mmCIF file of C-alpha atoms and ligand atoms in Angstrom:
data_model
loop_
_atom_site.group_PDB
_atom_site.id
_atom_site.type_symbol
_atom_site.label_atom_id
_atom_site.label_comp_id
_atom_site.label_asym_id
_atom_site.label_seq_id
_atom_site.Cartn_x
_atom_site.Cartn_y
_atom_site.Cartn_z
ATOM 1 C CA MET E 17 12.339 17.181 3.097
ATOM 2 C CA GLN E 18 9.012 18.480 4.351
ATOM 3 C CA SER E 19 5.856 16.357 4.095
ATOM 4 C CA LEU E 20 3.224 17.181 1.485
ATOM 5 C CA MET E 21 0.843 17.889 4.387
ATOM 6 C CA LYS E 22 3.164 20.649 5.682
ATOM 7 C CA LYS E 23 3.623 21.993 2.186
ATOM 8 C CA TYR E 24 -0.099 22.487 1.629
ATOM 9 C CA LEU E 25 -1.329 23.306 5.160
ATOM 10 C CA THR E 26 -1.409 27.082 4.805
ATOM 11 C CA ASP E 27 -2.929 29.352 7.483
ATOM 12 C CA GLU E 28 -5.822 29.975 5.141
ATOM 13 C CA VAL E 29 -6.576 26.270 4.606
ATOM 14 C CA HIS E 30 -6.186 25.539 8.324
ATOM 15 C CA GLY E 31 -8.553 28.386 9.237
ATOM 16 C CA LYS E 32 -11.154 27.183 6.764
ATOM 17 C CA LEU E 33 -11.101 23.499 7.795
ATOM 18 C CA LYS E 34 -10.165 23.432 11.485
ATOM 19 C CA ASN E 35 -13.704 23.337 12.904
ATOM 20 C CA LEU E 36 -15.180 20.831 10.454
ATOM 21 C CA LYS E 37 -16.065 17.275 11.418
ATOM 22 C CA THR E 38 -17.200 14.336 9.274
ATOM 23 C CA LYS E 39 -20.305 12.347 10.221
ATOM 24 C CA SER E 40 -18.086 9.720 11.865
ATOM 25 C CA GLY E 41 -16.395 12.461 13.935
ATOM 26 C CA TYR E 42 -13.092 12.925 12.071
ATOM 27 C CA THR E 43 -11.379 16.333 12.203
ATOM 28 C CA LEU E 44 -8.488 18.089 10.468
ATOM 29 C CA ASP E 45 -6.386 17.821 13.650
ATOM 30 C CA MET E 46 -6.808 14.036 13.577
ATOM 31 C CA ALA E 47 -5.968 13.929 9.858
ATOM 32 C CA ILE E 48 -2.668 15.802 10.190
ATOM 33 C CA ASN E 49 -1.480 14.393 13.520
ATOM 34 C CA SER E 50 0.822 11.753 11.972
ATOM 35 C CA GLY E 51 2.687 14.357 9.935
ATOM 36 C CA LEU E 52 2.945 16.721 12.901
ATOM 37 C CA GLU E 53 4.333 14.027 15.205
ATOM 38 C CA ASN E 54 6.626 12.596 12.527
ATOM 39 C CA PRO E 55 8.406 15.357 10.631
ATOM 40 C CA ASP E 56 10.059 12.720 8.396
ATOM 41 C CA SER E 57 6.660 11.678 6.944
ATOM 42 C CA SER E 58 6.534 11.810 3.181
ATOM 43 C CA ILE E 59 2.814 12.632 3.108
ATOM 44 C CA GLY E 60 1.721 13.072 6.742
ATOM 45 C CA ILE E 61 -2.060 13.057 6.353
ATOM 46 C CA TYR E 62 -4.713 10.326 6.695
ATOM 47 C CA ALA E 63 -8.445 10.186 6.019
ATOM 48 C CA GLY E 64 -10.899 8.939 8.659
ATOM 49 C CA ASP E 65 -13.626 7.967 6.215
ATOM 50 C CA GLU E 66 -14.643 8.495 2.610
ATOM 51 C CA GLU E 67 -16.240 11.845 3.527
ATOM 52 C CA SER E 68 -12.839 13.203 4.712
ATOM 53 C CA TYR E 69 -11.698 13.447 1.087
ATOM 54 C CA GLU E 70 -14.663 15.764 0.297
ATOM 55 C CA LEU E 71 -14.849 17.771 3.516
ATOM 56 C CA PHE E 72 -11.085 18.408 3.670
ATOM 57 C CA ASP E 73 -10.744 18.669 -0.092
ATOM 58 C CA ASP E 74 -8.644 21.879 0.131
ATOM 59 C CA MET E 75 -6.028 19.821 1.962
ATOM 60 C CA PHE E 76 -6.259 16.519 0.096
ATOM 61 C CA SER E 77 -6.631 17.690 -3.513
ATOM 62 C CA PRO E 78 -3.220 19.373 -3.946
ATOM 63 C CA ILE E 79 -1.524 16.409 -2.235
ATOM 64 C CA ILE E 80 -3.323 13.952 -4.521
ATOM 65 C CA GLU E 81 -2.384 16.055 -7.548
ATOM 66 C CA GLU E 82 1.287 16.248 -6.616
ATOM 67 C CA TYR E 83 1.619 12.561 -5.684
ATOM 68 C CA HIS E 84 -0.419 10.918 -8.473
ATOM 69 C CA GLY E 85 -0.511 13.708 -11.070
ATOM 70 C CA PHE E 86 -4.331 13.438 -10.810
ATOM 71 C CA THR E 87 -6.502 16.564 -10.943
ATOM 72 C CA LYS E 88 -10.144 17.154 -9.980
ATOM 73 C CA ASP E 89 -11.172 16.809 -13.637
ATOM 74 C CA ASP E 90 -9.394 13.499 -14.175
ATOM 75 C CA LYS E 91 -11.205 10.186 -14.096
ATOM 76 C CA HIS E 92 -9.969 7.013 -12.465
ATOM 77 C CA LYS E 93 -9.894 3.827 -14.542
ATOM 78 C CA SER E 94 -9.509 0.154 -13.793
ATOM 79 C CA SER E 95 -8.196 -2.871 -15.673
ATOM 80 C CA LEU E 96 -7.289 -6.164 -14.092
ATOM 81 C CA ASP E 97 -6.856 -7.881 -17.461
ATOM 82 C CA VAL E 98 -3.656 -9.850 -16.871
ATOM 83 C CA SER E 99 -3.340 -10.640 -20.595
ATOM 84 C CA LYS E 100 -2.682 -6.924 -21.285
ATOM 85 C CA LEU E 101 0.566 -6.949 -19.310
ATOM 86 C CA LYS E 102 3.649 -6.970 -21.578
ATOM 87 C CA ASP E 103 7.007 -8.736 -21.086
ATOM 88 C CA ALA E 104 6.443 -9.243 -17.389
ATOM 89 C CA THR E 105 8.395 -12.434 -16.752
ATOM 90 C CA PHE E 106 12.003 -11.828 -15.792
ATOM 91 C CA ASN E 107 14.548 -14.555 -15.521
ATOM 92 C CA ASP E 108 17.266 -12.487 -13.953
ATOM 93 C CA GLU E 109 19.218 -13.334 -10.840
ATOM 94 C CA HIS E 110 19.178 -9.686 -9.742
ATOM 95 C CA ILE E 111 15.448 -9.967 -8.998
ATOM 96 C CA LEU E 112 15.075 -11.772 -5.707
ATOM 97 C CA SER E 113 11.311 -11.598 -5.224
ATOM 98 C CA THR E 114 8.098 -10.013 -6.467
ATOM 99 C CA ARG E 115 5.120 -8.769 -4.471
ATOM 100 C CA ILE E 116 1.911 -7.078 -5.575
ATOM 101 C CA ARG E 117 -0.599 -5.799 -3.044
ATOM 102 C CA VAL E 118 -3.809 -3.854 -3.107
ATOM 103 C CA GLY E 119 -5.417 -2.085 -0.165
ATOM 104 C CA ARG E 120 -9.150 -2.318 0.481
ATOM 105 C CA ASN E 121 -11.609 -1.014 3.076
ATOM 106 C CA LEU E 122 -15.172 -2.089 3.700
ATOM 107 C CA LYS E 123 -18.074 0.001 2.504
ATOM 108 C CA ASN E 124 -20.217 1.627 5.221
ATOM 109 C CA PHE E 125 -17.508 1.662 7.913
ATOM 110 C CA PRO E 126 -15.106 4.456 8.887
ATOM 111 C CA LEU E 127 -11.461 3.818 7.973
ATOM 112 C CA GLY E 128 -9.059 2.250 10.501
ATOM 113 C CA THR E 129 -7.910 5.688 11.698
ATOM 114 C CA ASN E 130 -11.373 6.431 13.047
ATOM 115 C CA ILE E 131 -12.964 3.093 13.769
ATOM 116 C CA SER E 132 -14.193 1.856 17.155
ATOM 117 C CA LYS E 133 -12.913 -1.383 18.692
ATOM 118 C CA SER E 134 -16.231 -3.125 18.133
ATOM 119 C CA GLN E 135 -16.343 -2.003 14.484
ATOM 120 C CA ARG E 136 -12.769 -3.249 13.984
ATOM 121 C CA ASP E 137 -13.651 -6.619 15.536
ATOM 122 C CA GLU E 138 -16.774 -6.833 13.361
ATOM 123 C CA ILE E 139 -14.697 -6.128 10.248
ATOM 124 C CA GLU E 140 -12.202 -8.814 11.242
ATOM 125 C CA SER E 141 -15.053 -11.363 11.567
ATOM 126 C CA MET E 142 -16.504 -10.369 8.192
ATOM 127 C CA ILE E 143 -13.130 -10.736 6.481
ATOM 128 C CA VAL E 144 -12.335 -14.061 8.190
ATOM 129 C CA GLU E 145 -15.714 -15.404 7.028
ATOM 130 C CA ALA E 146 -15.037 -14.253 3.444
ATOM 131 C CA LEU E 147 -11.547 -15.799 3.480
ATOM 132 C CA LYS E 148 -13.122 -19.206 4.175
ATOM 133 C CA SER E 149 -14.695 -19.096 0.708
ATOM 134 C CA LEU E 150 -11.356 -18.790 -1.137
ATOM 135 C CA SER E 151 -10.480 -21.619 -3.495
ATOM 136 C CA CYS E 152 -6.936 -21.882 -2.061
ATOM 137 C CA LYS E 153 -6.029 -23.748 1.112
ATOM 138 C CA GLY E 154 -5.128 -21.281 3.804
ATOM 139 C CA LYS E 155 -5.649 -20.193 7.395
ATOM 140 C CA TYR E 156 -6.208 -16.977 9.329
ATOM 141 C CA TYR E 157 -3.828 -16.277 12.230
ATOM 142 C CA SER E 158 -4.982 -13.679 14.720
ATOM 143 C CA LEU E 159 -2.195 -11.442 16.024
ATOM 144 C CA GLU E 160 -3.547 -11.771 19.560
ATOM 145 C CA SER E 161 -2.994 -15.521 19.708
ATOM 146 C CA MET E 162 0.201 -15.676 17.625
ATOM 147 C CA SER E 163 3.431 -16.558 19.481
ATOM 148 C CA GLU E 164 6.145 -13.908 19.621
ATOM 149 C CA GLU E 165 8.494 -16.282 17.791
ATOM 150 C CA ASP E 166 6.059 -16.852 14.892
ATOM 151 C CA ARG E 167 5.319 -13.142 14.648
ATOM 152 C CA LYS E 168 8.998 -12.186 14.454
ATOM 153 C CA HIS E 169 9.678 -14.904 11.903
ATOM 154 C CA LEU E 170 6.826 -13.751 9.638
ATOM 155 C CA ILE E 171 8.069 -10.140 9.797
ATOM 156 C CA LYS E 172 11.659 -11.169 9.046
ATOM 157 C CA GLU E 173 10.528 -13.154 6.005
ATOM 158 C CA HIS E 174 8.574 -10.052 4.747
ATOM 159 C CA PHE E 175 5.165 -11.690 5.165
ATOM 160 C CA LEU E 176 3.743 -9.727 8.102
ATOM 161 C CA PHE E 177 3.444 -6.050 9.038
ATOM 162 C CA LYS E 178 5.631 -4.589 11.788
ATOM 163 C CA GLU E 179 4.374 -3.656 15.225
ATOM 164 C CA GLY E 180 4.381 -0.134 16.639
ATOM 165 C CA ASP E 181 4.927 1.844 13.427
ATOM 166 C CA ARG E 182 5.072 5.448 14.725
ATOM 167 C CA PHE E 183 3.478 6.909 11.566
ATOM 168 C CA LEU E 184 0.455 4.621 11.939
ATOM 169 C CA LYS E 185 0.334 5.114 15.719
ATOM 170 C CA ALA E 186 0.004 8.882 15.391
ATOM 171 C CA ALA E 187 -2.718 8.374 12.781
ATOM 172 C CA GLY E 188 -4.782 6.396 15.315
ATOM 173 C CA LEU E 189 -4.212 3.121 13.473
ATOM 174 C CA ASN E 190 -2.601 1.224 16.358
ATOM 175 C CA ARG E 191 -5.401 1.712 18.903
ATOM 176 C CA ASP E 192 -6.399 -1.466 20.846
ATOM 177 C CA TRP E 193 -3.379 -3.301 19.390
ATOM 178 C CA PRO E 194 -3.213 -6.264 18.706
ATOM 179 C CA SER E 195 -6.953 -6.905 18.921
ATOM 180 C CA GLY E 196 -8.749 -7.288 15.583
ATOM 181 C CA ARG E 197 -5.517 -7.682 13.583
ATOM 182 C CA GLY E 198 -4.157 -10.750 11.863
ATOM 183 C CA ILE E 199 -2.891 -12.401 8.730
ATOM 184 C CA TYR E 200 -4.267 -15.019 6.379
ATOM 185 C CA HIS E 201 -1.930 -17.018 4.177
ATOM 186 C CA ASN E 202 -2.085 -20.028 1.911
ATOM 187 C CA GLU E 203 0.131 -23.042 2.517
ATOM 188 C CA ASP E 204 3.137 -21.832 0.507
ATOM 189 C CA LYS E 205 2.695 -18.163 1.536
ATOM 190 C CA THR E 206 2.194 -16.889 -1.987
ATOM 191 C CA PHE E 207 -1.203 -15.374 -1.218
ATOM 192 C CA LEU E 208 -1.716 -13.363 1.954
ATOM 193 C CA VAL E 209 -4.202 -10.949 3.458
ATOM 194 C CA TRP E 210 -3.319 -8.511 6.236
ATOM 195 C CA VAL E 211 -6.298 -7.567 8.373
ATOM 196 C CA ASN E 212 -6.723 -4.142 10.008
ATOM 197 C CA GLU E 213 -3.311 -2.620 9.483
ATOM 198 C CA GLU E 214 -3.110 0.722 7.596
ATOM 199 C CA ASP E 215 -6.096 -0.415 5.556
ATOM 200 C CA GLN E 216 -8.670 -2.976 6.633
ATOM 201 C CA LEU E 217 -7.356 -5.379 4.013
ATOM 202 C CA ARG E 218 -4.016 -5.569 2.282
ATOM 203 C CA ILE E 219 -4.414 -8.321 -0.302
ATOM 204 C CA ILE E 220 -1.019 -9.653 -1.337
ATOM 205 C CA SER E 221 0.442 -12.016 -3.917
ATOM 206 C CA MET E 222 4.163 -12.735 -3.703
ATOM 207 C CA GLN E 223 6.849 -15.247 -4.556
ATOM 208 C CA LYS E 224 10.579 -15.620 -5.090
ATOM 209 C CA GLY E 225 12.042 -14.547 -8.440
ATOM 210 C CA GLY E 226 10.764 -12.262 -11.192
ATOM 211 C CA ASP E 227 7.656 -13.887 -12.656
ATOM 212 C CA ILE E 228 5.573 -10.732 -12.303
ATOM 213 C CA GLN E 229 2.891 -12.068 -14.665
ATOM 214 C CA GLU E 230 2.244 -15.061 -12.401
ATOM 215 C CA VAL E 231 2.152 -12.924 -9.249
ATOM 216 C CA PHE E 232 -0.358 -10.525 -10.856
ATOM 217 C CA ALA E 233 -2.545 -13.381 -12.158
ATOM 218 C CA ARG E 234 -2.763 -14.935 -8.687
ATOM 219 C CA LEU E 235 -3.687 -11.606 -7.114
ATOM 220 C CA VAL E 236 -6.473 -11.016 -9.618
ATOM 221 C CA GLN E 237 -7.909 -14.513 -9.182
ATOM 222 C CA TYR E 238 -8.271 -14.307 -5.388
ATOM 223 C CA LEU E 239 -9.236 -10.639 -5.422
ATOM 224 C CA ASN E 240 -12.167 -11.530 -7.681
ATOM 225 C CA GLU E 241 -13.160 -14.300 -5.283
ATOM 226 C CA LEU E 242 -13.087 -11.946 -2.286
ATOM 227 C CA GLU E 243 -15.155 -9.370 -4.168
ATOM 228 C CA GLN E 244 -17.966 -11.936 -4.349
ATOM 229 C CA LYS E 245 -18.182 -11.837 -0.558
ATOM 230 C CA LEU E 246 -17.164 -8.326 0.528
ATOM 231 C CA SER E 247 -18.227 -4.837 -0.604
ATOM 232 C CA PHE E 248 -15.311 -2.424 -0.744
ATOM 233 C CA ALA E 249 -15.458 1.372 -0.352
ATOM 234 C CA TYR E 250 -15.172 2.858 -3.856
ATOM 235 C CA SER E 251 -15.767 6.268 -5.378
ATOM 236 C CA LYS E 252 -16.079 6.982 -9.092
ATOM 237 C CA HIS E 253 -13.579 9.828 -8.882
ATOM 238 C CA LEU E 254 -11.069 8.465 -6.347
ATOM 239 C CA GLY E 255 -11.332 4.733 -6.996
ATOM 240 C CA PHE E 256 -10.807 2.500 -3.955
ATOM 241 C CA ILE E 257 -10.892 4.535 -0.760
ATOM 242 C CA ALA E 258 -7.793 4.189 1.405
ATOM 243 C CA SER E 259 -6.699 5.802 4.659
ATOM 244 C CA CYS E 260 -3.591 7.325 3.043
ATOM 245 C CA PRO E 261 -4.079 9.444 -0.111
ATOM 246 C CA THR E 262 -1.107 7.701 -1.758
ATOM 247 C CA ASN E 263 -3.198 4.532 -1.893
ATOM 248 C CA LEU E 264 -6.316 5.894 -3.558
ATOM 249 C CA GLY E 265 -7.382 4.564 -6.952
ATOM 250 C CA THR E 266 -6.001 1.109 -7.539
ATOM 251 C CA ALA E 267 -4.419 1.004 -4.038
ATOM 252 C CA MET E 268 -1.831 -1.136 -5.770
ATOM 253 C CA ARG E 269 1.872 -1.385 -5.027
ATOM 254 C CA ALA E 270 3.722 -3.768 -7.314
ATOM 255 C CA SER E 271 7.322 -4.271 -6.236
ATOM 256 C CA VAL E 272 10.432 -6.309 -6.710
ATOM 257 C CA HIS E 273 13.349 -6.777 -4.378
ATOM 258 C CA VAL E 274 16.253 -6.206 -6.730
ATOM 259 C CA LYS E 275 20.007 -6.188 -6.177
ATOM 260 C CA LEU E 276 21.687 -3.235 -7.912
ATOM 261 C CA PRO E 277 25.244 -2.803 -6.555
ATOM 262 C CA ASN E 278 26.455 -0.653 -9.465
ATOM 263 C CA LEU E 279 23.527 1.761 -9.510
ATOM 264 C CA ALA E 280 23.743 2.016 -5.713
ATOM 265 C CA LYS E 281 27.033 3.867 -6.305
ATOM 266 C CA ASP E 282 25.302 6.472 -8.481
ATOM 267 C CA MET E 283 22.075 7.387 -6.736
ATOM 268 C CA SER E 284 21.345 10.360 -8.993
ATOM 269 C CA LYS E 285 21.349 8.126 -12.084
ATOM 270 C CA PHE E 286 19.298 5.541 -10.159
ATOM 271 C CA GLU E 287 16.747 8.170 -9.109
ATOM 272 C CA GLU E 288 16.570 9.640 -12.608
ATOM 273 C CA ILE E 289 15.542 6.268 -14.107
ATOM 274 C CA CYS E 290 13.000 5.762 -11.324
ATOM 275 C CA LYS E 291 11.511 9.211 -11.883
ATOM 276 C CA LYS E 292 11.161 8.582 -15.619
ATOM 277 C CA HIS E 293 9.168 5.410 -14.978
ATOM 278 C CA HIS E 294 7.163 6.745 -11.984
ATOM 279 C CA LEU E 295 8.882 4.396 -9.568
ATOM 280 C CA GLN E 296 9.509 4.645 -5.859
ATOM 281 C CA ILE E 297 12.588 3.328 -4.071
ATOM 282 C CA ARG E 298 12.068 1.736 -0.653
ATOM 283 C CA GLY E 299 14.428 -0.170 1.623
ATOM 284 C CA ILE E 300 14.573 -3.877 2.262
ATOM 285 C CA ASN E 301 12.035 -3.817 5.113
ATOM 286 C CA GLY E 302 9.416 -1.701 3.366
ATOM 287 C CA GLU E 303 8.376 1.915 3.786
ATOM 288 C CA HIS E 304 10.710 4.101 5.873
ATOM 289 C CA SER E 305 13.446 1.422 5.903
ATOM 290 C CA LYS E 306 16.945 1.390 4.429
ATOM 291 C CA SER E 307 18.476 -0.672 1.650
ATOM 292 C CA GLU E 308 20.867 -3.422 2.715
ATOM 293 C CA GLU E 309 23.571 -5.082 0.587
ATOM 294 C CA ALA E 310 22.420 -2.992 -2.398
ATOM 295 C CA ILE E 311 18.977 -4.657 -2.367
ATOM 296 C CA PHE E 312 16.159 -2.201 -3.071
ATOM 297 C CA ASP E 313 12.365 -2.423 -3.086
ATOM 298 C CA ILE E 314 11.281 -0.853 -6.394
ATOM 299 C CA SER E 315 7.577 -0.205 -6.960
ATOM 300 C CA ASN E 316 5.074 1.868 -8.937
ATOM 301 C CA LYS E 317 4.446 5.270 -7.375
ATOM 302 C CA ARG E 318 1.227 6.340 -9.152
ATOM 303 C CA ARG E 319 -1.926 4.486 -8.141
ATOM 304 C CA LEU E 320 -4.774 6.825 -9.059
ATOM 305 C CA GLY E 321 -5.849 7.721 -12.614
ATOM 306 C CA VAL E 322 -3.957 4.704 -13.938
ATOM 307 C CA SER E 323 -5.285 1.149 -14.174
ATOM 308 C CA GLU E 324 -3.908 -1.820 -12.259
ATOM 309 C CA VAL E 325 -2.305 -3.119 -15.471
ATOM 310 C CA GLU E 326 -0.580 0.256 -15.942
ATOM 311 C CA CYS E 327 0.679 0.221 -12.338
ATOM 312 C CA VAL E 328 2.329 -3.160 -12.870
ATOM 313 C CA GLN E 329 3.572 -2.141 -16.337
ATOM 314 C CA ASP E 330 5.224 1.001 -14.861
ATOM 315 C CA MET E 331 7.147 -1.266 -12.528
ATOM 316 C CA VAL E 332 8.004 -3.840 -15.224
ATOM 317 C CA ASP E 333 9.302 -1.241 -17.711
ATOM 318 C CA GLY E 334 11.204 0.665 -15.052
ATOM 319 C CA VAL E 335 12.830 -2.445 -13.648
ATOM 320 C CA ARG E 336 13.927 -3.444 -17.155
ATOM 321 C CA SER E 337 15.623 -0.036 -17.567
ATOM 322 C CA LEU E 338 17.273 -0.356 -14.164
ATOM 323 C CA LEU E 339 18.614 -3.826 -14.997
ATOM 324 C CA GLU E 340 20.039 -2.539 -18.308
ATOM 325 C CA ALA E 341 21.698 0.405 -16.581
ATOM 326 C CA GLU E 342 23.104 -1.935 -13.934
ATOM 327 C CA LYS E 343 24.620 -4.274 -16.543
ATOM 328 C CA PHE E 344 26.156 -1.529 -18.723
ATOM 329 C CA PHE E 345 27.360 0.583 -15.820
HETATM 330 P P1 LIG W 412 3.094 -1.996 1.768
HETATM 331 O O1 LIG W 412 3.791 -2.627 0.628
HETATM 332 O O2 LIG W 412 1.913 -2.776 2.180
HETATM 333 O O3 LIG W 412 2.842 -0.544 1.515
HETATM 334 P P2 LIG W 412 5.641 -1.992 3.214
HETATM 335 O O4 LIG W 412 6.333 -1.078 2.276
HETATM 336 O O5 LIG W 412 5.859 -1.721 4.682
HETATM 337 O O6 LIG W 412 4.067 -2.002 3.048
HETATM 338 O O7 LIG W 412 6.086 -3.481 2.900
HETATM 339 C C1 LIG W 412 5.531 -4.543 3.623
HETATM 340 C C2 LIG W 412 6.446 -5.754 3.642
HETATM 341 O O8 LIG W 412 6.513 -6.311 2.347
HETATM 342 C C3 LIG W 412 7.874 -5.447 4.060
HETATM 343 O O9 LIG W 412 8.359 -6.495 4.879
HETATM 344 C C4 LIG W 412 8.615 -5.442 2.745
HETATM 345 O O10 LIG W 412 9.983 -5.741 2.851
HETATM 346 C C5 LIG W 412 7.874 -6.544 2.026
HETATM 347 N N1 LIG W 412 8.038 -6.476 0.566
HETATM 348 C C6 LIG W 412 7.712 -5.478 -0.255
HETATM 349 N N2 LIG W 412 8.021 -5.765 -1.529
HETATM 350 C C7 LIG W 412 8.578 -6.998 -1.509
HETATM 351 C C8 LIG W 412 9.106 -7.865 -2.502
HETATM 352 N N3 LIG W 412 9.096 -7.534 -3.790
HETATM 353 N N4 LIG W 412 9.588 -9.068 -2.104
HETATM 354 C C9 LIG W 412 9.570 -9.431 -0.801
HETATM 355 N N5 LIG W 412 9.082 -8.664 0.176
HETATM 356 C C10 LIG W 412 8.588 -7.466 -0.171
HETATM 357 N N1 LIG W 413 1.208 5.295 3.360
HETATM 358 C C1 LIG W 413 1.865 5.843 4.484
HETATM 359 N N2 LIG W 413 2.297 4.788 5.351
HETATM 360 N N3 LIG W 413 2.951 6.818 4.178
HETATM 361 C C2 LIG W 413 2.871 7.488 2.935
HETATM 362 C C3 LIG W 413 3.244 7.552 5.397
HETATM 363 C C4 LIG W 413 4.044 8.850 5.207
HETATM 364 O O1 LIG W 413 5.292 8.773 5.085
HETATM 365 O O2 LIG W 413 3.421 9.917 5.231
#
């Protein structure tokens, strides 16, 4: 399957945009490099700053419309009201774990794709300072000083990002690795913050089992606390600004790891249910990975033009349908 970048990069669009540069020095060639170097990209384009979405609008708009179903006339909305979520506590052995993350980037800085080393280090310091104000007990671990053993263990347990992702590398996101990167987590690793990966912050709530309500409530609590200390890049039209257009809007991915051995034998039925509920299927180790032992990562696909509550509700309703289909297979 070709990436959305390839689909919409016509000669006309390329000709129109190829000599433009944002104020922070980001060009179309930089934006599309990941998709060109990785033909298996699903999207293949990254922004370098908030201005990229305006300057290269002819490229980004059709991609945003196809991925989120969000047009230029649509308005983004937000609701983090946990009480509005319906039937979001599963007690089902098929659901192994739940994770909800949002991406955030700091206002007045370029995005990670186009940031300098000193800006990245400054952002890390600002985030580490803000994390100290959280009401939970936790610690920040810089990637530079982390032992190889600890790093591998955190990745294996699904807490930490991988190293050397080729999609991120080609987007300029792995420059100066591992400097400026790290992870914060509370004592029981149910609240985590990734620093300077694809986005400057990935704010994560996760735990074993299917209590999606509890995971969402924890995310909202600490997100509100961080917002007291940090100003995030936000546009009225596009919501929270992210380096990948799939993460605009809420920048939220709410997922469960769920075991579905029956549906795994009928992928077209599986995919049909996911499509109906706007869900995405990922493998056991996240994006671009494969499922193992019929365990899938199921998450909301749309993130822009829908509120945070709707993102989680998409996942909740879709997972309920998948579990029913699995049981009556
Ligand atoms: P992101 O979710 O930030 O877009 P990935 O898809 O790469 O990035 O996932 C990051 C990590 O989170 C991976 O190790 C993945 O397996 C893990 N993960 C995602 N969803 C869950 C879940 N529901 N339970 C446990 N781990 C999860
Ligand atoms: N978000 C990003 N990692 N992804 C959509 C990359 C891609 O496959 O294009």
